[in-house]
CSV table of C-alpha atoms in Angstrom, one decimal:
chain,number,residue,atom,x,y,z
A,1,MET,CA,-16.4,0.2,19.0
A,2,ILE,CA,-14.1,-2.0,21.0
A,3,PHE,CA,-17.0,-4.3,22.2
A,4,ARG,CA,-18.4,-4.2,18.7
A,5,ALA,CA,-14.9,-5.4,17.4
A,6,VAL,CA,-14.8,-8.1,20.0
A,7,GLU,CA,-18.4,-9.3,19.1
A,8,ASP,CA,-17.6,-9.1,15.4
A,9,GLY,CA,-14.5,-11.3,15.9
A,10,ASP,CA,-16.6,-14.2,17.5
A,11,LEU,CA,-19.3,-13.8,14.9
A,12,ILE,CA,-16.7,-14.0,12.1
A,13,ARG,CA,-15.2,-17.0,13.6
A,14,GLN,CA,-18.4,-18.9,14.0
A,15,ALA,CA,-19.6,-17.9,10.6
A,16,ALA,CA,-16.4,-18.9,9.0
A,17,ARG,CA,-17.2,-22.3,10.5
A,18,GLY,CA,-20.6,-22.3,8.6
A,19,GLY,CA,-22.8,-20.7,11.4
A,20,VAL,CA,-25.5,-19.1,9.3
A,21,GLU,CA,-27.1,-17.6,12.6
A,22,ALA,CA,-23.8,-15.9,13.4
A,23,PHE,CA,-23.6,-14.6,10.0
A,24,ASN,CA,-26.9,-13.1,10.3
A,25,LEU,CA,-26.1,-11.4,13.3
A,26,LEU,CA,-23.0,-10.1,11.3
A,27,VAL,CA,-25.2,-9.0,8.6
A,28,SER,CA,-27.7,-7.1,10.9
A,29,GLY,CA,-24.8,-5.0,12.1
A,30,TRP,CA,-23.4,-4.0,8.9
A,31,GLU,CA,-26.1,-4.1,6.3
A,32,LYS,CA,-27.4,-0.5,6.9
A,33,ARG,CA,-23.8,1.0,6.4
A,34,VAL,CA,-23.0,-1.2,3.4
A,35,TYR,CA,-26.4,-0.1,1.7
A,36,ASN,CA,-25.7,3.4,2.3
A,37,TYR,CA,-22.3,3.3,0.8
A,38,LEU,CA,-23.7,1.4,-2.2
A,39,LEU,CA,-26.4,4.0,-2.2
A,40,ARG,CA,-24.0,6.9,-2.6
A,41,LEU,CA,-21.9,5.1,-5.2
A,42,THR,CA,-24.9,3.9,-7.5
A,43,GLY,CA,-27.5,6.8,-6.7
A,44,ASN,CA,-30.1,4.1,-7.1
A,45,ARG,CA,-32.0,2.2,-4.3
A,46,GLU,CA,-32.7,-0.9,-6.0
A,47,ASP,CA,-29.1,-1.4,-7.4
A,48,ALA,CA,-27.9,-0.6,-3.9
A,49,LEU,CA,-30.1,-3.4,-2.2
A,50,ASP,CA,-29.3,-5.9,-4.9
A,51,LEU,CA,-25.7,-5.2,-4.5
A,52,THR,CA,-25.8,-5.3,-0.8
A,53,GLN,CA,-27.3,-8.9,-1.0
A,54,ASP,CA,-24.5,-9.9,-3.4
A,55,VAL,CA,-22.0,-8.4,-1.0
A,56,PHE,CA,-23.0,-10.3,1.9
A,57,LEU,CA,-23.5,-13.7,-0.1
A,58,LYS,CA,-19.7,-13.3,-1.5
A,59,ALA,CA,-18.7,-12.4,2.1
A,60,TYR,CA,-20.4,-15.6,3.5
A,61,GLN,CA,-18.8,-17.7,0.8
A,62,ASN,CA,-15.4,-16.3,1.3
A,63,LEU,CA,-15.3,-15.7,5.0
A,64,ARG,CA,-12.7,-18.5,5.6
A,65,LYS,CA,-10.3,-16.6,3.5
A,66,LEU,CA,-10.3,-13.7,5.8
A,67,GLU,CA,-7.1,-14.1,8.0
A,68,ASN,CA,-7.4,-11.3,10.3
A,69,SER,CA,-11.0,-10.7,11.7
A,70,GLU,CA,-10.0,-7.1,12.8
A,71,ARG,CA,-9.8,-6.4,8.9
A,72,PHE,CA,-13.3,-7.3,8.4
A,73,ALA,CA,-14.7,-4.0,7.7
A,74,PRO,CA,-12.1,-3.0,4.8
A,75,TRP,CA,-12.3,-6.4,3.6
A,76,LEU,CA,-16.2,-6.1,3.4
A,77,TYR,CA,-16.2,-2.8,1.7
A,78,ARG,CA,-13.6,-4.0,-0.8
A,79,ILE,CA,-16.2,-6.7,-1.8
A,80,ALA,CA,-18.7,-3.9,-2.0
A,81,HIS,CA,-16.5,-1.6,-4.0
A,82,ASN,CA,-15.7,-4.5,-6.6
A,83,GLU,CA,-19.2,-5.6,-6.8
A,84,ALA,CA,-20.4,-2.1,-7.6
A,85,TYR,CA,-17.8,-1.2,-10.3
A,86,SER,CA,-18.3,-4.6,-11.6
A,87,MET,CA,-21.9,-3.7,-12.3
A,88,PHE,CA,-20.9,-0.5,-13.8
A,89,ARG,CA,-18.7,-2.2,-16.3
A,90,LYS,CA,-21.4,-4.6,-17.2
A,91,ARG,CA,-23.9,-1.9,-17.9
A,92,ARG,CA,-21.5,0.3,-19.6
A,93,PRO,CA,-18.5,-1.7,-20.8
A,94,GLU,CA,-17.4,0.7,-23.3
A,95,THR,CA,-17.1,3.8,-21.0
A,96,GLY,CA,-14.5,4.6,-18.3
A,97,LEU,CA,-15.2,5.1,-14.7
A,98,ASP,CA,-15.1,8.9,-15.1
A,99,ASP,CA,-18.3,8.6,-17.3
A,100,LEU,CA,-20.4,7.1,-14.5
A,101,PRO,CA,-23.7,9.0,-14.3
A,102,PRO,CA,-23.9,11.3,-11.5
A,103,GLU,CA,-27.0,11.5,-9.1
A,104,SER,CA,-29.5,13.7,-10.0
A,105,ALA,CA,-30.3,16.4,-7.4
A,106,GLU,CA,-34.0,16.2,-8.3
A,107,ASP,CA,-34.0,12.4,-7.5
A,108,GLY,CA,-31.3,12.7,-4.8
A,109,ILE,CA,-30.8,9.7,-2.7
A,110,ALA,CA,-31.1,11.5,0.7
A,111,VAL,CA,-33.7,14.1,-0.3
A,112,GLY,CA,-36.2,12.6,2.2
A,113,GLY,CA,-38.4,13.9,5.0
A,114,ARG,CA,-36.3,12.4,7.6
A,115,SER,CA,-33.6,15.0,7.7
A,116,VAL,CA,-33.6,17.4,10.5
A,117,PHE,CA,-31.9,20.0,8.3
A,118,PRO,CA,-33.4,22.2,6.1
A,119,MET,CA,-34.4,21.0,2.7
A,120,GLU,CA,-32.2,23.5,0.8
A,121,LEU,CA,-29.1,22.4,2.7
A,122,SER,CA,-29.8,18.9,1.7
A,123,LEU,CA,-30.2,19.8,-1.9
A,124,SER,CA,-27.1,22.0,-2.2
A,125,VAL,CA,-25.0,19.2,-0.4
A,126,THR,CA,-26.4,16.7,-2.9
A,127,ALA,CA,-25.6,19.2,-5.8
A,128,ALA,CA,-22.1,19.7,-4.5
A,129,LEU,CA,-21.4,16.1,-4.1
A,130,ASN,CA,-22.6,15.6,-7.7
A,131,ARG,CA,-20.0,17.9,-8.8
A,132,LEU,CA,-17.3,15.6,-7.6
A,133,SER,CA,-15.8,12.9,-9.7
A,134,PRO,CA,-16.9,9.2,-8.9
A,135,GLU,CA,-13.6,8.7,-7.3
A,136,GLN,CA,-13.7,11.8,-5.3
A,137,ARG,CA,-17.4,11.1,-4.2
A,138,GLU,CA,-16.5,7.5,-3.0
A,139,ALA,CA,-13.5,8.8,-1.3
A,140,VAL,CA,-15.5,11.5,0.7
A,141,THR,CA,-18.0,8.7,1.4
A,142,LEU,CA,-15.6,6.2,2.9
A,143,LYS,CA,-13.8,9.1,4.9
A,144,ILE,CA,-16.5,11.4,6.0
A,145,TYR,CA,-19.7,9.1,6.0
A,146,GLN,CA,-17.9,5.7,7.0
A,147,GLY,CA,-15.1,6.9,9.1
A,148,PHE,CA,-12.3,4.8,7.5
A,149,LYS,CA,-8.6,5.5,8.0
A,150,PHE,CA,-6.6,6.4,4.8
A,151,GLU,CA,-4.8,3.1,5.2
A,152,GLU,CA,-8.1,1.1,5.2
A,153,MET,CA,-9.5,3.1,2.3
A,154,ALA,CA,-6.3,2.1,0.2
A,155,GLU,CA,-7.0,-1.3,0.9
A,156,ILE,CA,-10.7,-0.9,0.0
A,157,LEU,CA,-10.1,1.1,-3.1
A,158,GLY,CA,-7.0,-0.8,-4.1
A,159,CYS,CA,-4.8,2.2,-4.6
A,160,PRO,CA,-1.8,4.0,-2.7
A,161,VAL,CA,-2.5,5.9,0.4
A,162,SER,CA,-1.2,8.9,-1.5
A,163,THR,CA,-3.9,8.4,-4.2
A,164,VAL,CA,-6.5,8.2,-1.4
A,165,LYS,CA,-5.3,11.4,0.2
A,166,SER,CA,-5.1,13.3,-3.0
A,167,ARG,CA,-8.7,12.5,-3.6
A,168,VAL,CA,-10.1,13.2,-0.3
A,169,TYR,CA,-8.2,16.5,0.0
A,170,SER,CA,-9.2,17.8,-3.5
A,171,ALA,CA,-12.9,16.7,-2.8
A,172,LEU,CA,-12.8,18.7,0.3
A,173,ASP,CA,-11.5,21.8,-1.4
A,174,LEU,CA,-14.2,21.7,-3.9
A,175,LEU,CA,-16.8,20.9,-1.1
A,176,LYS,CA,-15.6,23.6,1.0
A,177,ALA,CA,-15.8,26.1,-1.9
A,178,GLU,CA,-19.5,25.2,-2.3
A,179,LEU,CA,-20.6,24.5,1.3
A,180,ALA,CA,-18.6,27.1,3.3
A,181,PRO,CA,-17.5,29.9,1.1
A,182,ILE,CA,-15.0,32.4,2.5
A,183,GLY,CA,-16.7,34.8,5.1
A,184,ARG,CA,-19.3,32.3,6.1
A,185,GLY,CA,-17.2,30.4,8.5
A,186,VAL,CA,-18.5,30.0,12.0
A,187,SER,CA,-16.4,31.5,14.8
B,1,MET,CA,-2.0,28.2,2.3
B,2,SER,CA,-1.8,27.0,5.9
B,3,CYS,CA,0.9,28.0,8.4
B,4,SER,CA,0.4,25.1,10.6
B,5,PRO,CA,3.0,22.7,11.6
B,6,PHE,CA,0.9,19.9,10.1
B,7,ASP,CA,-1.6,19.7,7.3
B,8,LEU,CA,-5.2,21.1,8.7
B,9,LYS,CA,-6.9,18.6,6.7
B,10,GLU,CA,-5.1,15.8,8.2
B,11,TYR,CA,-5.9,17.1,11.7
B,12,PHE,CA,-9.5,17.6,10.6
B,13,LEU,CA,-9.7,14.0,9.4
B,14,ARG,CA,-8.4,12.6,12.5
B,15,GLU,CA,-5.3,11.1,10.9
B,16,LEU,CA,-2.8,12.7,13.1
B,17,SER,CA,-1.2,11.2,16.4
B,18,GLN,CA,-2.3,12.5,19.8
B,19,ALA,CA,1.2,14.6,20.2
B,20,ASP,CA,0.6,16.3,16.6
B,21,ARG,CA,-2.8,17.1,17.3
B,22,ALA,CA,-1.7,18.8,20.4
B,23,ARG,CA,0.8,20.8,18.4
B,24,VAL,CA,-1.9,21.9,15.8
B,25,GLU,CA,-4.4,22.8,18.5
B,26,ALA,CA,-1.6,25.0,20.3
B,27,HIS,CA,-1.0,26.6,16.6
B,28,LEU,CA,-4.8,27.0,16.2
B,29,LYS,CA,-5.1,29.4,19.2
B,30,SER,CA,-2.6,31.9,18.2
B,31,CYS,CA,-3.4,31.8,14.3
B,32,PRO,CA,-6.4,33.4,13.3
B,33,GLY,CA,-6.0,32.3,9.6
B,34,CYS,CA,-5.8,28.5,10.3
B,35,ARG,CA,-8.8,28.9,12.7
B,36,GLU,CA,-10.8,30.3,10.0
B,37,GLU,CA,-9.7,27.5,7.7
B,38,MET,CA,-10.6,25.0,10.3
B,39,ASN,CA,-14.1,26.5,10.8
B,40,ARG,CA,-14.7,26.4,7.1
B,41,LEU,CA,-13.9,22.7,7.2
B,42,ARG,CA,-16.0,22.0,10.2
B,43,LEU,CA,-18.8,23.8,8.6
B,44,THR,CA,-18.4,21.7,5.5
B,45,GLU,CA,-18.5,18.4,7.3
B,46,ALA,CA,-21.7,19.5,9.3
B,47,ALA,CA,-23.2,20.3,5.9
B,48,LEU,CA,-22.4,17.0,4.6
B,49,CYS,CA,-23.6,15.3,7.6
B,50,SER,CA,-26.9,16.9,7.1
B,51,LEU,CA,-27.6,13.9,4.5
B,52,ARG,CA,-28.7,11.3,6.8
B,53,GLU,CA,-28.3,7.4,6.2
B,54,GLU,CA,-31.2,5.7,5.0
B,55,GLU,CA,-32.8,2.7,6.4
B,56,ILE,CA,-32.3,-0.5,4.4
B,57,PRO,CA,-35.7,-1.1,2.5
B,58,ARG,CA,-35.6,-4.8,3.1
B,59,ARG,CA,-33.6,-6.6,5.8
B,60,ILE,CA,-30.9,-9.3,4.6
B,61,ALA,CA,-31.0,-12.6,6.2
B,62,PHE,CA,-29.6,-16.1,5.0
B,63,VAL,CA,-31.2,-19.4,5.6
B,64,SER,CA,-29.1,-22.6,5.9
B,65,ASP,CA,-29.2,-23.8,2.3
B,66,GLN,CA,-27.0,-26.4,0.8
B,67,VAL,CA,-27.0,-24.4,-2.3
B,68,PHE,CA,-25.3,-21.4,-0.7
B,69,GLU,CA,-23.3,-23.1,2.1
B,70,PRO,CA,-20.2,-24.8,0.9
B,71,SER,CA,-20.0,-28.3,1.3
B,72,PRO,CA,-17.6,-30.1,4.1
B,73,LEU,CA,-15.5,-31.2,1.1
B,74,ALA,CA,-15.3,-27.6,-0.3
B,75,ARG,CA,-14.4,-26.3,3.0
B,76,TRP,CA,-11.8,-29.0,3.6
B,77,TRP,CA,-10.3,-28.3,0.1
B,78,SER,CA,-10.3,-24.5,0.8
B,79,ALA,CA,-8.6,-25.0,4.3
B,80,PHE,CA,-6.0,-27.3,2.7
B,81,TRP,CA,-5.0,-24.9,0.0
B,82,GLY,CA,-5.1,-22.0,2.3
B,83,SER,CA,-2.6,-23.6,4.4
B,84,SER,CA,1.0,-23.0,3.6
B,85,ALA,CA,2.4,-25.9,5.5
B,86,ARG,CA,-0.1,-28.4,4.2
B,87,LEU,CA,0.6,-26.9,0.8
B,88,GLY,CA,4.4,-27.5,1.2
B,89,PHE,CA,3.6,-31.1,2.4
B,90,ALA,CA,1.4,-31.7,-0.8
B,91,ALA,CA,4.3,-30.4,-3.0
B,92,ALA,CA,6.8,-32.6,-1.4
B,93,ALA,CA,4.4,-35.7,-1.6
B,94,MET,CA,3.9,-35.0,-5.4
B,95,LEU,CA,7.6,-34.7,-6.0
B,96,SER,CA,8.2,-37.9,-4.2
B,97,GLY,CA,5.5,-39.6,-6.2
B,98,ALA,CA,6.9,-38.3,-9.5
B,99,ILE,CA,10.4,-39.7,-8.5
B,100,LEU,CA,9.0,-43.1,-7.8
B,101,ILE,CA,7.0,-43.2,-10.9
B,102,SER,CA,10.1,-42.4,-12.8
B,103,ALA,CA,12.2,-45.1,-11.2
B,104,PHE,CA,9.6,-47.8,-12.1
B,105,THR,CA,8.7,-46.7,-15.5
B,106,ARG,CA,12.1,-45.7,-17.0
B,107,PRO,CA,13.3,-48.5,-19.4
B,108,THR,CA,16.4,-50.4,-18.4
B,109,PRO,CA,19.5,-50.5,-21.0
B,110,ARG,CA,19.5,-54.0,-22.7
B,111,PRO,CA,22.6,-56.0,-22.9
B,112,VAL,CA,24.1,-56.6,-26.2
B,113,VAL,CA,24.3,-60.4,-25.6
B,114,ASN,CA,21.8,-62.0,-23.3
B,115,LEU,CA,23.8,-63.8,-20.6
B,116,SER,CA,21.0,-64.0,-18.1
B,117,VAL,CA,20.6,-67.7,-17.1
B,118,PRO,CA,24.3,-68.4,-17.0
B,119,THR,CA,25.1,-65.2,-15.2
B,120,GLN,CA,22.6,-65.7,-12.8
B,121,SER,CA,23.9,-69.3,-12.0
B,122,ALA,CA,27.5,-67.9,-11.9
B,123,GLN,CA,26.4,-65.4,-9.6
B,124,VAL,CA,24.6,-67.8,-7.2
B,125,SER,CA,27.7,-70.0,-7.1
B,126,ALA,CA,30.3,-67.5,-7.3
B,127,GLN,CA,31.2,-67.8,-3.7
B,128,THR,CA,31.8,-71.7,-4.0
B,129,PHE,CA,33.2,-71.9,-7.4
B,130,SER,CA,36.9,-70.9,-8.2
B,131,GLY,CA,37.8,-68.2,-10.9
B,132,ALA,CA,38.7,-70.7,-13.4
B,133,ASP,CA,35.1,-72.1,-13.1
B,134,ILE,CA,33.7,-69.0,-13.6
B,135,ASP,CA,35.7,-68.2,-16.7
B,136,ARG,CA,34.8,-71.6,-18.1
B,137,ARG,CA,31.1,-71.0,-17.5
B,138,ILE,CA,31.3,-67.5,-19.0
B,139,ARG,CA,33.1,-68.9,-22.0
B,140,GLN,CA,30.4,-71.6,-22.5
B,141,ALA,CA,27.9,-69.1,-22.2
B,142,ALA,CA,29.5,-67.0,-24.5
B,143,ALA,CA,29.8,-70.0,-27.1
B,144,VAL,CA,26.0,-70.8,-26.7
B,145,GLU,CA,25.1,-67.1,-27.4
B,146,ALA,CA,27.6,-67.1,-30.3
B,147,SER,CA,26.2,-70.3,-31.8
B,148,LYS,CA,22.7,-68.9,-31.4
B,149,ALA,CA,23.7,-65.6,-33.1
B,150,VAL,CA,25.4,-67.8,-35.9
B,151,ALA,CA,22.2,-69.9,-36.3
B,152,GLN,CA,20.0,-66.8,-36.5
B,153,ALA,CA,22.5,-65.1,-39.1
B,154,GLU,CA,22.3,-68.3,-41.3
B,155,SER,CA,18.5,-68.8,-41.0
B,156,ALA,CA,18.2,-65.0,-42.1
B,157,HIS,CA,20.7,-65.5,-45.0
B,158,LEU,CA,19.0,-68.7,-46.3
B,159,ALA,CA,15.7,-66.6,-46.2
B,160,GLU,CA,17.2,-64.0,-48.1
B,161,ILE,CA,18.5,-66.5,-50.8
B,162,ARG,CA,15.1,-68.1,-51.1
B,163,GLU,CA,13.5,-64.5,-51.6
B,164,LEU,CA,16.0,-63.8,-54.4
B,165,ARG,CA,15.4,-67.1,-56.1
B,166,ASP,CA,11.6,-66.5,-56.1
B,167,ASP,CA,12.4,-63.1,-57.4
B,168,LEU,CA,14.5,-64.7,-60.3
B,169,ASN,CA,11.7,-67.2,-61.1
B,170,ARG,CA,9.2,-64.3,-61.3
B,171,ALA,CA,11.3,-62.3,-63.6
B,172,ARG,CA,12.0,-65.3,-65.7
B,173,TYR,CA,8.4,-66.0,-66.4
B,174,ASN,CA,7.7,-62.5,-67.0
B,175,LEU,CA,10.3,-62.4,-69.6
B,176,THR,CA,8.9,-65.5,-71.2
B,177,VAL,CA,5.4,-64.0,-71.4
B,178,ALA,CA,6.7,-60.8,-72.7
B,179,ALA,CA,8.6,-62.6,-75.6
B,180,SER,CA,5.6,-64.5,-76.6
B,181,GLU,CA,3.6,-61.5,-76.7
B,182,TYR,CA,6.3,-59.7,-78.8
B,183,ASP,CA,6.2,-62.7,-81.2
B,184,PHE,CA,2.4,-62.7,-81.5
B,185,ALA,CA,2.4,-58.9,-82.3
B,186,ALA,CA,5.1,-59.5,-84.8
B,187,ARG,CA,3.2,-62.1,-86.6
B,188,ARG,CA,0.1,-60.2,-86.6
B,189,GLN,CA,1.7,-57.1,-88.0
B,190,GLY,CA,3.0,-59.1,-90.8
B,191,LEU,CA,-0.3,-60.4,-91.8
B,192,VAL,CA,-1.8,-56.9,-91.7
B,193,ASN,CA,1.1,-55.8,-94.1
B,194,VAL,CA,0.3,-58.5,-96.5
B,195,ALA,CA,-3.3,-57.6,-96.6
B,196,ALA,CA,-2.5,-54.1,-97.1
B,197,SER,CA,-0.5,-54.8,-100.2
B,198,GLY,CA,-3.5,-56.3,-101.9
B,199,TYR,CA,-2.9,-60.0,-101.7
B,200,ALA,CA,-5.8,-62.1,-103.0
B,201,PRO,CA,-6.2,-65.9,-102.6
B,202,PRO,CA,-5.9,-68.1,-105.8
B,203,LYS,CA,-9.1,-68.8,-107.8
B,204,SER,CA,-8.4,-72.4,-108.6
B,205,ASP,CA,-12.1,-73.3,-109.9
B,206,ALA,CA,-12.3,-70.4,-112.5
B,207,ALA,CA,-8.9,-71.4,-113.9
B,208,GLY,CA,-10.1,-75.0,-114.2
B,209,GLU,CA,-13.3,-74.0,-116.1
B,210,SER,CA,-11.3,-71.8,-118.7
B,211,ARG,CA,-9.1,-74.7,-119.4
């Protein structure tokens, strides 16, 4: 991760001076993670891909405003978060964020043939994630799947660290009750 | 409820410092309840991680295109406004410019009596002439300006008199016209009254025949 950060820092500086090739290298290192984050937010592959392209285009246009290259990851995910919620608002401006459509278990985003885990487990995990609120689901995605710290999550989501903690903890309680009920813990 | 010295979730999510982690781990060795809770959290994480990340369907790459690439001017402008030192310099320059413009465009107060030419000559020769000369020149200038002011007032007064005379002539003419119109109307009314009273002209021919 340290080598990766150093490399990203060099690429960011070159890209900020207009280096398209440097930015393309930066994109290749982050596109999969950003795509999967947006995929969990939107539940739709086409939307996730379109949003990912928009995110990197916006990132390229605003890269000079990034003062600290070490904050690139939260900065990039902040753009992704804003782009996704902007799309939600455009499509359903009269509804709140709580009314966003959950991912359907039948058309689950990760119910593919590539998983090494049993299909039943993937289905039950998808169903458990769908029972979370959009805010809780996004918090779990950023924490469990993307590995961000609470402080970085607060920067991405634009809310206090206490709110982030509350969302993650309540989501973990719900997921634990679904996926690891009492008496099934491994010893 | 957990009896751990720190929140187990915080430990599980790797948000604790190394020292705090060691304290929680020591507690876990001696507390079966917290160990069970930690096992459930690990099982939950393992289940969540069963969902693998997908490969992106289409790779993203940018080409050097002027449409998307910001122009050098836009870059300079962005860098300029992004720099606090330059922003301060720009603010100071704008303030200086505003002061200069205000100084050059503000109207100067006019003197009541224009003594510019004599005053200039008095200023130029003030070092060589005595105080009496300066006083004399000032009095001369004042006399000249006073005579000018008197002449202006007289000409204005004459113009006003001429205007009043013209007004008087116009009023006199209108009065004459009105009187003649009134006279004509009175005569006409008299004729109308006579005609209405049954006046008939004398029949001189018929009277002559009867005679």
